[in-house]
Coordinates of C-alpha atoms in Angstrom, one line a residue:
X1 CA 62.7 98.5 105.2
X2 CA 65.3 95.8 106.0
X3 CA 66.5 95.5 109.4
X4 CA 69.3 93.9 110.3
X5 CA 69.0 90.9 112.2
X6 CA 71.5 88.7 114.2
X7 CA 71.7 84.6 113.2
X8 CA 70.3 83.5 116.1
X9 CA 66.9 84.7 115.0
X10 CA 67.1 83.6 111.5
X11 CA 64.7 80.5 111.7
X12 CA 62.4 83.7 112.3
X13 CA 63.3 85.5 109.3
X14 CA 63.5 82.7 107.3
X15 CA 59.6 81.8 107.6
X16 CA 57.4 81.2 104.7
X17 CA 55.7 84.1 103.3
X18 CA 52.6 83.5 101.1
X19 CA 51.4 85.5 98.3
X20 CA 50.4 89.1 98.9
X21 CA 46.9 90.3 99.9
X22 CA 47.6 92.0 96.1
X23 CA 48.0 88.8 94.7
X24 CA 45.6 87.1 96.4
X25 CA 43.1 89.6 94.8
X26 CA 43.9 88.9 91.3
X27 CA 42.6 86.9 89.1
X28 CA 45.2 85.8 86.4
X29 CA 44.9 85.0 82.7
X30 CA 46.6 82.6 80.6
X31 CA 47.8 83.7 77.0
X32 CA 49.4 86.1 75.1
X33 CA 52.9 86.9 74.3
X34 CA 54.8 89.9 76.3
X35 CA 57.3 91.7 74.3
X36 CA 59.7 93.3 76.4
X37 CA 62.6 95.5 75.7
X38 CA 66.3 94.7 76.9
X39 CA 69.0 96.8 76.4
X40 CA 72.1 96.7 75.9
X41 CA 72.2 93.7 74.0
X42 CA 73.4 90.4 76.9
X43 CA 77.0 89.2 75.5
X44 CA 76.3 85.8 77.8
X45 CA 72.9 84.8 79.3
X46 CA 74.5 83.5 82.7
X47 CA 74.5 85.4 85.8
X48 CA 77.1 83.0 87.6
X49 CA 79.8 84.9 84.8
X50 CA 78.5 88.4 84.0
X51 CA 75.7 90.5 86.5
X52 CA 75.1 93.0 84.1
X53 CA 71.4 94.2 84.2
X54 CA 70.6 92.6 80.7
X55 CA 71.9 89.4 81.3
X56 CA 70.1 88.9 84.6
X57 CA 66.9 90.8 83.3
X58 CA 66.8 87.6 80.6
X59 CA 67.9 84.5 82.6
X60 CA 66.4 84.7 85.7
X61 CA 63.0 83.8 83.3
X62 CA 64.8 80.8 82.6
X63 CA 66.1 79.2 85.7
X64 CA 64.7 79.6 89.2
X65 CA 66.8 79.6 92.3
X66 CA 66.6 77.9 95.4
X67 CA 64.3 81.0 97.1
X68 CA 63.3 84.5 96.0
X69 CA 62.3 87.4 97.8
X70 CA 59.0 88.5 98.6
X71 CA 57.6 92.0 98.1
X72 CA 57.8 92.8 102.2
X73 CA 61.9 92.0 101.9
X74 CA 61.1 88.4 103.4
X75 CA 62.7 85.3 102.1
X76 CA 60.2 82.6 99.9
X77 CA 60.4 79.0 98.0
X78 CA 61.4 78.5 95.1
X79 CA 63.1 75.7 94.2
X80 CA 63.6 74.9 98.2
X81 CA 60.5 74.0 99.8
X82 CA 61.8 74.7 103.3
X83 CA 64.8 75.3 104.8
X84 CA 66.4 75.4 108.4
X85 CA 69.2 77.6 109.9
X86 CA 71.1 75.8 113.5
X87 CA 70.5 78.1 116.7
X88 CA 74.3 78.3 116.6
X89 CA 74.3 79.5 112.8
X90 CA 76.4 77.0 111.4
X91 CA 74.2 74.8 109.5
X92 CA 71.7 75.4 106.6
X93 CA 69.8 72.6 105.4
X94 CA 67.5 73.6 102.5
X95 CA 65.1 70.8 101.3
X96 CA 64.2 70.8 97.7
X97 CA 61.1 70.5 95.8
X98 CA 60.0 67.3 94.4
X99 CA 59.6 66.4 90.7
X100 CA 61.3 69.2 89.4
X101 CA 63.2 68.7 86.1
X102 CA 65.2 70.9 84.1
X103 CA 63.9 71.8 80.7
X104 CA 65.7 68.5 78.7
X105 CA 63.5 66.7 81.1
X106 CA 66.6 65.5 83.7
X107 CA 65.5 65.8 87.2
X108 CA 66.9 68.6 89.3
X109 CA 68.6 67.3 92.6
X110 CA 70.9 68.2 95.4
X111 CA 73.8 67.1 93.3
X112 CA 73.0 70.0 90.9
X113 CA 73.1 72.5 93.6
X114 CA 76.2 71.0 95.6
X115 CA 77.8 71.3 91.5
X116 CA 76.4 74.5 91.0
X117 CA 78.0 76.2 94.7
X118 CA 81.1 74.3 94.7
X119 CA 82.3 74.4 91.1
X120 CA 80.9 77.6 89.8
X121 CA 79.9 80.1 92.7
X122 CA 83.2 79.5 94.7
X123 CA 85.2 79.5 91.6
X124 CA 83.2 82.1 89.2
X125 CA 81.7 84.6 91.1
X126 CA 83.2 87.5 93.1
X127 CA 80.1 87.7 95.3
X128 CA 80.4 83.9 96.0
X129 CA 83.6 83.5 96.9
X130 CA 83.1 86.7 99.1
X131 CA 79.7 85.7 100.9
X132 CA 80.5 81.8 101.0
X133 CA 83.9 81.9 102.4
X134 CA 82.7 81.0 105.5
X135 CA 81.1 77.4 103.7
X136 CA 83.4 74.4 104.9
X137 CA 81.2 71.7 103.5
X138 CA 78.5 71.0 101.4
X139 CA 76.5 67.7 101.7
X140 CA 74.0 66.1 99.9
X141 CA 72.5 62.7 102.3
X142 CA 69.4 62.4 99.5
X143 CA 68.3 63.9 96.0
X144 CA 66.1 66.1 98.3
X145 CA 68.3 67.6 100.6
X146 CA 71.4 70.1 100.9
X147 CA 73.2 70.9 104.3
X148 CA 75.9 73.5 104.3
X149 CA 78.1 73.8 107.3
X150 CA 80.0 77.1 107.9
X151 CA 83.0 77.8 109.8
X152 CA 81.7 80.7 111.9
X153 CA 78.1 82.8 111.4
X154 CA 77.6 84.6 108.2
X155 CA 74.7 86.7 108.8
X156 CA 74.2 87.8 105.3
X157 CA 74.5 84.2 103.8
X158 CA 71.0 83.4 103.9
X159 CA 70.4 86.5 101.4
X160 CA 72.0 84.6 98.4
X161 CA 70.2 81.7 97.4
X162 CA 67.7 83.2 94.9
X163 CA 68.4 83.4 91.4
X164 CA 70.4 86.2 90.5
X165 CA 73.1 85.2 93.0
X166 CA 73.2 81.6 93.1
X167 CA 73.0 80.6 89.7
X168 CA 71.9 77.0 89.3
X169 CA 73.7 74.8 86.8
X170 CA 72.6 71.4 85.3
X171 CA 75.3 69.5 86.3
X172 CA 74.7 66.9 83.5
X173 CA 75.4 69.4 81.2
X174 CA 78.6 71.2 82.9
X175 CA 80.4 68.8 84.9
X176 CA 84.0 68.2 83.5
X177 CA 83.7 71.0 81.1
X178 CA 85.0 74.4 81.1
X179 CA 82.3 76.5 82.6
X180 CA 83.4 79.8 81.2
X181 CA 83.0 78.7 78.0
X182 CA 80.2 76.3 77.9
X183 CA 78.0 76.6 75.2
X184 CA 75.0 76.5 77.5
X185 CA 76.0 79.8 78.9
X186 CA 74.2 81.3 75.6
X187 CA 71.2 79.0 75.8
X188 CA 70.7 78.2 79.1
X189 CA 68.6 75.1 80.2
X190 CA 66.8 75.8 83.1
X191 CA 64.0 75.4 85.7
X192 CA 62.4 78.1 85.6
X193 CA 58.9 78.9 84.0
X194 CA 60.0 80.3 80.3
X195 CA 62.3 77.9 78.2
X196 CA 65.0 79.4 75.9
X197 CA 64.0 79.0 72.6
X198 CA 65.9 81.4 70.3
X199 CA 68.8 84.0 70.4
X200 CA 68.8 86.1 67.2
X201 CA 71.8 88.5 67.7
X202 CA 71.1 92.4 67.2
X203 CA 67.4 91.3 67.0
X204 CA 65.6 89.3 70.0
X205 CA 65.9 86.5 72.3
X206 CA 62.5 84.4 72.7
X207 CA 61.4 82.0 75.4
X208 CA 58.5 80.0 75.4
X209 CA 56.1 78.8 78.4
X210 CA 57.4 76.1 80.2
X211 CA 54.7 73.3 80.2
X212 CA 56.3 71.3 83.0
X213 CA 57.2 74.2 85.6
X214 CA 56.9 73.0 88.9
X215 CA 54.3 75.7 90.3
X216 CA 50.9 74.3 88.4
X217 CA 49.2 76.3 86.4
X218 CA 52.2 78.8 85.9
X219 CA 53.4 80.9 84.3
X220 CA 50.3 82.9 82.5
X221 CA 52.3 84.1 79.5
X222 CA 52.7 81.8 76.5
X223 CA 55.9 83.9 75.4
X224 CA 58.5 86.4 76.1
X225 CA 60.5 88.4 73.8
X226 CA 63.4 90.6 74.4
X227 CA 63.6 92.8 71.7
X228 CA 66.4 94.4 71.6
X229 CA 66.4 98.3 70.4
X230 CA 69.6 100.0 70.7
X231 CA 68.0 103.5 69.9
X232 CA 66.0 105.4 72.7
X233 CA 63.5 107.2 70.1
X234 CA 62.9 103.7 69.0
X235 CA 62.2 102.3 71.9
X236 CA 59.9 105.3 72.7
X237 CA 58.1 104.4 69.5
X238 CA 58.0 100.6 69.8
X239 CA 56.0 101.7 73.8
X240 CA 53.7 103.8 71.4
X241 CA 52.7 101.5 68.3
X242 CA 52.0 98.0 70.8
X243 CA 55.6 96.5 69.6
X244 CA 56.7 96.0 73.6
X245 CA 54.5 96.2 76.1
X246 CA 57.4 96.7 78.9
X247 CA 61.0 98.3 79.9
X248 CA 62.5 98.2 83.0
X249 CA 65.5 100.6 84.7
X250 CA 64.9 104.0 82.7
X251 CA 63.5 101.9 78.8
X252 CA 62.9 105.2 77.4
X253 CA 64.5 109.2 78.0
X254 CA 62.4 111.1 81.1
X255 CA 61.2 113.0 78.5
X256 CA 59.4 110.6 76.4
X257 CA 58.5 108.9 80.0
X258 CA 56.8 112.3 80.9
X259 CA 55.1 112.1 77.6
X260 CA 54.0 108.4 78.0
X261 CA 53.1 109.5 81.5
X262 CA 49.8 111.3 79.8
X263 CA 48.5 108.1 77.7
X264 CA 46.4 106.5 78.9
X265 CA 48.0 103.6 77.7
X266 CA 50.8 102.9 79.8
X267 CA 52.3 103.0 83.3
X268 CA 55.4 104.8 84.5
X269 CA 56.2 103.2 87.6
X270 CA 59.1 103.4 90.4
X271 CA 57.6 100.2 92.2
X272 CA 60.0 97.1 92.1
X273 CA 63.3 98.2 92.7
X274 CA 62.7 98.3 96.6
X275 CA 66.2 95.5 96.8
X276 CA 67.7 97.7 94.5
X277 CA 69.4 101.0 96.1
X278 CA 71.3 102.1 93.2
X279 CA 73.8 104.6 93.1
X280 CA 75.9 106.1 90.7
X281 CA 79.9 106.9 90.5
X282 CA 83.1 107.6 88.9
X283 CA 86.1 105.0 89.6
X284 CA 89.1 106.3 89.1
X285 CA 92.2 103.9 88.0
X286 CA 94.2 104.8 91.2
X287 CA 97.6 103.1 88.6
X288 CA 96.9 106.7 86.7
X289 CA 99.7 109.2 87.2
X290 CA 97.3 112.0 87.8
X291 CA 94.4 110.4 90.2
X292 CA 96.4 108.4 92.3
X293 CA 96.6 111.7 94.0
X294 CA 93.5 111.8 96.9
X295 CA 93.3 115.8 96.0
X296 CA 93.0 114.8 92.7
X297 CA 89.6 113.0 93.1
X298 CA 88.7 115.3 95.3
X299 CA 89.0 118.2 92.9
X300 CA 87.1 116.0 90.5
X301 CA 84.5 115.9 93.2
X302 CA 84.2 119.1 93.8
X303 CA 84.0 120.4 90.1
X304 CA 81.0 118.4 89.0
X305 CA 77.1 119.9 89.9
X306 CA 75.5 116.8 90.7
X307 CA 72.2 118.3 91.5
X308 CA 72.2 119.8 88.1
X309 CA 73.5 116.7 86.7
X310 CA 71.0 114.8 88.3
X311 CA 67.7 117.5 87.4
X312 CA 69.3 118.2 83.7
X313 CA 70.5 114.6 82.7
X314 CA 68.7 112.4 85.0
X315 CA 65.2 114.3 84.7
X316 CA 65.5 114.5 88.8
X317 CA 64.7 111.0 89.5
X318 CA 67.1 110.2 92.4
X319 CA 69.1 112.1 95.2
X320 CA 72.8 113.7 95.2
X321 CA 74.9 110.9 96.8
X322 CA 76.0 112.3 100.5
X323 CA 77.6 108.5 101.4
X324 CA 78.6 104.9 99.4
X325 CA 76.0 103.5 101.1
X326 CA 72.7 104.6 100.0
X327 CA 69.9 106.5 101.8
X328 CA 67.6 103.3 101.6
X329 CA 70.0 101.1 103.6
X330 CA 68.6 103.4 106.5
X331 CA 70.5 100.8 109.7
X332 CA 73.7 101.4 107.8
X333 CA 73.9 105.0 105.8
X334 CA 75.9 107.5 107.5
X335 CA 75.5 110.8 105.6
X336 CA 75.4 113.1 108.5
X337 CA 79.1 114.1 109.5
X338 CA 80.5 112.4 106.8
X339 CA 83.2 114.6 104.6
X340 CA 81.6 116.3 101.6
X341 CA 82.2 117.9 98.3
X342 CA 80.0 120.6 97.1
X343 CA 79.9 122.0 93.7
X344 CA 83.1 124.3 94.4
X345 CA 85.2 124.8 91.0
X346 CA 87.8 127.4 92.8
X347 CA 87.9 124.6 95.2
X348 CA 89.1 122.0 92.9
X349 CA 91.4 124.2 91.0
X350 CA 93.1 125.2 94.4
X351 CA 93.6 121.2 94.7
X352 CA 94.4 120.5 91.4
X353 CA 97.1 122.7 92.2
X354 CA 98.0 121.2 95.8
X355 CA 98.6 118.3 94.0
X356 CA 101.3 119.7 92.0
X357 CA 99.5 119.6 88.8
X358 CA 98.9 123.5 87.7
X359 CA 97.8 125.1 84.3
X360 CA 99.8 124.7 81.6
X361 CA 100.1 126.4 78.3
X362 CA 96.7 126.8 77.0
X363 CA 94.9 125.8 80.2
X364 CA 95.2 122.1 80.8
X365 CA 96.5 120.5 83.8
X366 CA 96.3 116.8 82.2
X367 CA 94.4 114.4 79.7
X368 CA 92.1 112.0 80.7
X369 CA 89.5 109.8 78.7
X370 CA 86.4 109.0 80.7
X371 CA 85.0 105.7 79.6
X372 CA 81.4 106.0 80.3
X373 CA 79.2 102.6 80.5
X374 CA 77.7 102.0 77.3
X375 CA 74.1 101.4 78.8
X376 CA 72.3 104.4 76.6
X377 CA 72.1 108.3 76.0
X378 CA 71.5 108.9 79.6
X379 CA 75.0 107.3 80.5
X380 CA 76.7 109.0 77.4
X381 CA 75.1 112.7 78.5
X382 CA 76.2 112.2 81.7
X383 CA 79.9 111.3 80.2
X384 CA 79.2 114.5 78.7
X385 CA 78.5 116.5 81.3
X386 CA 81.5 115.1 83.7
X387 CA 83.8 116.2 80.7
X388 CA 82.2 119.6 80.5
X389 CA 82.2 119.8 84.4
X390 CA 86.3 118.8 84.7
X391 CA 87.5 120.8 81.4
X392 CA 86.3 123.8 83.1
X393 CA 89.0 123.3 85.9
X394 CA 91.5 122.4 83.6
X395 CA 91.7 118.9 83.1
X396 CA 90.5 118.1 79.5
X397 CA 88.7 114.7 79.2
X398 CA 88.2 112.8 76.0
X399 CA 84.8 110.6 75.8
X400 CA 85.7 106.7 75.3
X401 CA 82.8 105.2 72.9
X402 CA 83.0 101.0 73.3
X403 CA 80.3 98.4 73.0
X404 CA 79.8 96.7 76.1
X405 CA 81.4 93.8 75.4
X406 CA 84.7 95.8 74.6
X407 CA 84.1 97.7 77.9
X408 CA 83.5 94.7 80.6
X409 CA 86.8 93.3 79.3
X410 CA 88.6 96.9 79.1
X411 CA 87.7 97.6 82.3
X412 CA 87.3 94.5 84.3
X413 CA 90.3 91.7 82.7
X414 CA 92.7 94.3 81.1
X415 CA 92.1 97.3 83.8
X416 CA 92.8 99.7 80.8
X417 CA 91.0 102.5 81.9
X418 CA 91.8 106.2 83.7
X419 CA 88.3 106.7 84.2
X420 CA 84.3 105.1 84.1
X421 CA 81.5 105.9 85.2
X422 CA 79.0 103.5 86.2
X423 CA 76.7 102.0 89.0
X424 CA 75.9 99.5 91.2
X425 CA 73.1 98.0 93.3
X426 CA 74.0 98.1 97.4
X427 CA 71.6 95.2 97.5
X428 CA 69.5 94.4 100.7
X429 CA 72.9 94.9 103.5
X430 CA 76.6 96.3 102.4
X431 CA 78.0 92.9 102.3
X432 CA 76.2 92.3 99.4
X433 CA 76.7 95.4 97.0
X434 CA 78.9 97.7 98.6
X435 CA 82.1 95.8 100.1
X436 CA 82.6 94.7 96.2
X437 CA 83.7 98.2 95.6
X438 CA 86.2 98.8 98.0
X439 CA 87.6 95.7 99.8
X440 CA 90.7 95.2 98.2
X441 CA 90.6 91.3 98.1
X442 CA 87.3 91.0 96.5
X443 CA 89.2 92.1 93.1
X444 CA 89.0 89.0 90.4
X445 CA 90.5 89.9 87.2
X446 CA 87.8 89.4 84.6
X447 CA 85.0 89.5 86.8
X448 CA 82.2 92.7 86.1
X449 CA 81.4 95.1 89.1
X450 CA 84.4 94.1 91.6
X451 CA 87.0 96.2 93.1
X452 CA 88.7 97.6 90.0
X453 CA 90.2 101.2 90.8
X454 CA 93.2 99.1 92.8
X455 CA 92.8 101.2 95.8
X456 CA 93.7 99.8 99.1
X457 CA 93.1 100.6 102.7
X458 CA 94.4 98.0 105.7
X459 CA 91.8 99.8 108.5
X460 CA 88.6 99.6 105.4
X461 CA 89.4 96.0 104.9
X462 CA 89.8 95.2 108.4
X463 CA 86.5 96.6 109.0
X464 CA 84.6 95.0 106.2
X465 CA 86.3 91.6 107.3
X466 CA 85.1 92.4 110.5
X467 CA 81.8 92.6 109.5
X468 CA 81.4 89.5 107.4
X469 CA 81.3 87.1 111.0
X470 CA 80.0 89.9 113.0
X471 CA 77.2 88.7 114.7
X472 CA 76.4 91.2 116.9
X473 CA 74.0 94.2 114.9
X474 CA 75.7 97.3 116.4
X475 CA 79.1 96.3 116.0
X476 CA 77.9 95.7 112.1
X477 CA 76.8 99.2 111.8
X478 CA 79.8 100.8 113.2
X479 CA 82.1 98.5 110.9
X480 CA 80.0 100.1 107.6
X481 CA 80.5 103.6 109.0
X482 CA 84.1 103.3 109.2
X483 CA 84.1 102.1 105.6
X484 CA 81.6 105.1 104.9
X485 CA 84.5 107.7 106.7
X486 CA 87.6 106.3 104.8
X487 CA 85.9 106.4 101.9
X488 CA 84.1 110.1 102.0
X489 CA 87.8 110.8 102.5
X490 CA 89.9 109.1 99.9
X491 CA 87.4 108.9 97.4
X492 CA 88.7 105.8 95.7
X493 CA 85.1 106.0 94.3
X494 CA 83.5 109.3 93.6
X495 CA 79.7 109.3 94.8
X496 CA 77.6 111.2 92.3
X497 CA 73.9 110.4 93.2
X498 CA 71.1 107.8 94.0
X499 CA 69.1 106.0 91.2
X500 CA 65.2 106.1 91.3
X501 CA 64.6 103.6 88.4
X502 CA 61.5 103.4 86.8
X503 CA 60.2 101.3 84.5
X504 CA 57.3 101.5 81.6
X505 CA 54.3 99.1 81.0
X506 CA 51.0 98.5 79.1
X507 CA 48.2 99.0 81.6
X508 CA 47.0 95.7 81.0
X509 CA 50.1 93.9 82.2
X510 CA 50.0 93.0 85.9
X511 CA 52.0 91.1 88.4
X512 CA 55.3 93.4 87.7
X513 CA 55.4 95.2 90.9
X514 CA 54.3 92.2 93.4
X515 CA 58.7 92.0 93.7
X516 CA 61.0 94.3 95.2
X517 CA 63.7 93.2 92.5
X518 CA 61.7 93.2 89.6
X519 CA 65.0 92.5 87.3
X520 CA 65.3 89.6 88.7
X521 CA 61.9 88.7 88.2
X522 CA 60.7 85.2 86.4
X523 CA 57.6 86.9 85.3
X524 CA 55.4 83.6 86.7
X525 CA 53.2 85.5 87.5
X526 CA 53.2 88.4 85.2
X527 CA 49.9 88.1 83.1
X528 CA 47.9 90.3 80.8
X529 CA 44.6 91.5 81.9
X530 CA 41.6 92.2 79.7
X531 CA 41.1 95.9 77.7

């Protein structure tokens, strides 16, 4: 599991892991086309704007970053050959790989990653300008080589430099355009082992092998297609007659997974999502009239079943939520002693009425429209149940239906919202996937899966601060749990329960699990193996 370490033994950490003893065993073969199911459809195909699951399930095939993780949580190359952290923790200096060229052929250099940190992480992404805000200076003495220089110790740094959260730009291509509305963002050119070849809206997105990837022989695939099926009986039947071959993060209901469970055929498999605690929540808009109020949200807490909603909707794969830190961030989670809300309706009627807000004439208290994510029939049930769950203490909730176009800008740029439900990985340490939620200066109008409920505590964000220089392991752990109290607390977020994804795939497909964040995958490896 991941231990937190401090940056004076990073050069330790950072050492080269091989391939697996797994891997090692294989013995791949080239060919074949893998159809693969992505869902929702991606409005963009570029993780540097939008980290929705889809989005980075599709590009991170296309262009590589600067390392990826191995299966045993260790950092390896990718586009970096090697790279070198200062015993004082100030410097990085990655050197790159030789002769690799982006898929028009131009060579990939230093310049494109100094371009690709300082003119779309820092400016674009929310996680960027969190995690790097520590980077003074970025310098580039050869086409080889990349030295960044901090302005005090940033333990988690050295945790962003694979794909999914630095996202690599051809410079050629971006520099002294507008980078939120490049057309490239939609076909991206990349290094990575599949090329983009088509985008047929509604339908699929294709990529073809990439002849000149940098890593010989790879990848084994000829083709991958994203088919996209909006329906979840379809994509139950597409698994059964050979049309796709894989589906990651819940493809199909539990029910039809239980089913495909007994064919022979396929695999139903929790493996890969081992940098991917999930967990799952409601976010109130704390500029409502009605849950501005902590008893409010505490009401709310206390009216929904979330062991029943997680056996009856989520066919029990996960845990009920005890902390915003998940159970798999073991150094950090604090559920023990924290304040909690058991399934207590006369509870949360005798807050609802604390609060001020009592029943009315013919029962309600107050409206509210819960604007579930649009990721499926599991999110929609589970919009479902919440309404059920809260209209039997008297607050009656109306289901919002959007796309998910409609609802990243509704929710994220306009803020039009009183409540969503949604979630979020923690990643390998809070600084990467939990701070976003609650530290009130992370928020970035138009950016997806920031800060958006407008809640705002000085002691949380002073202990999350705190934690981003903190050096010293202990002092880390107690900055997370006072995060962990305030928020158990104030609910500004309303833990419902932990995610166990799974994902579904023909038997003969291998090289899925050899990741422990298999959306972020580039499937180099991934081959098919004989009947």
């Amino acid at each position: 599991m991941i231990r937190m370490m401090s940056v004076l033994t990073l050069a330790a950490v950072l050492a080269t892991s091989g391939p697996t003893s797994a891997e090692e065993k294989e013995t791949p073969i080239r060919g074949g086309t893998l159809n693969s199911i992505v869902h929702p459809e991606p409005p963009i195909l570029s993780p540097l704007l939008n980290t929705a699951t889809p989005i980075v399930l599709v590009a991170t095939k296309i262009n590589d970053g600067l390392v990826d993780y191995a299966l045993d949580g260790s950092i390896k190359p990718q586009l970096a050959e090697s790279w070198d952290f200062s015993k004082d923790g100030l410097t990085l200096t990655f050197k790159l790989r030789k002769g690799v060229t982006w898929h028009d052929g131009h060579p990939f250099t230093s310049a494109d990653v100094k371009f690709s940190i300082e003119e779309g992480l820092l400016k674009y992404s929310s996680a960027g300008k969190r995690i790097f805000q520590t980077l003074s200076k970025v310098e580039t003495p050869d086409e080889q080589t990349v030295i960044l220089t901090l302005s005090k110790p940033t333990p988690v740094i050295y945790r962003n430099f694979n794909a999914q959260a630095l996202w690599l730009l051809p410079k050629h291509l971006y520099e002294g355009t507008d980078i939120r509305s490049n057309p490239w963002n939609a076909k991206p050119i990349g290094t990575g082992p599949f090329v983009f070849k088509e985008y047929v809206r509604g339908s699929h997105i294709a990529l073809d092998r990439n002849p000149n990837y940098w890593d010989a022989g790879k990848p084994y695939l000829d083709r991958v297609v994203f088919k996209i099926i909006p329906d979840a009986a379809g994509r139950a039947a597409a698994f059964e007659t050979g049309a796709v071959q894989f589906g990651q993060q819940h493809p199909i209901t539990f029910a039809d997974a239980e089913r495909l469970k007994k064919d022979g055929r396929f695999v139903v498999d929790t493996r890969g999502y081992e940098f991917s605690p999930t967990w799952f929540w409601l976010e109130p808009n704390h500029k409502n009239q009605y849950l501005q109020h902590t008893k409010v949200r505490q009401a709310i807490a206390h009216a929904i079943d979330r062991g029943l909603l997680l056996k009856t909707v989520w066919g029990g794969y996960g845990k009920v939520a005890d902390s915003p830190i998940p159970s798999a961030l073991k150094p950090f989670h604090l559920g023990e002693g924290l304040q909690q809300y058991p399934f207590d309706p006369k509870r949360a009627e005798q807050l609802l009425d604390e609060a001020g807000f009592p029943r009315k004439e013919g029962g309600w208290r107050f409206k509210l429209t819960h604007d579930f994510i649009p990721y499926g029939d599991d999110y929609r049930r589970t919009g479902e149940f919440v309404r059920q769950s809260l209209r039997r203490v008297g607050i009656d909730v109306t289901l919002g239906s959007q796309d998910l176009t409609t609802w990243l800008k509704s929710v994220f740029t306009d803020y039009n919202f009183d409540l969503i439900s949604s979630w979020g990985n923690a990643g390998a340490d809070p600084q990467m996937g939990i701070e976003t939620r609650f530290w009130s200066k992370a928020r970035m109008p138009g950016t997806s899966w920031v800060v958006v409920s407008g809640y705002q505590n000085d002691e949380l964000d002073a202990a999350v601060e705190d934690a981003q220089t903190q050096i010293e392991p202990q002092k880390r752990v107690e900055d997370y749990n006072t995060l962990q109290r305030i928020v158990q607390r104030d609910l500004p977020l309303i833990p419902l329960f932990e995610i166990d994804w799974f994902s579904v795939y023909d038997k003969r497909l291998h090289g899925l699990t050899n990741t422990p964040n298999q959306r972020a995958d580039n499937f180099a490896n991934v081959y098919f193996a004989p009947e």
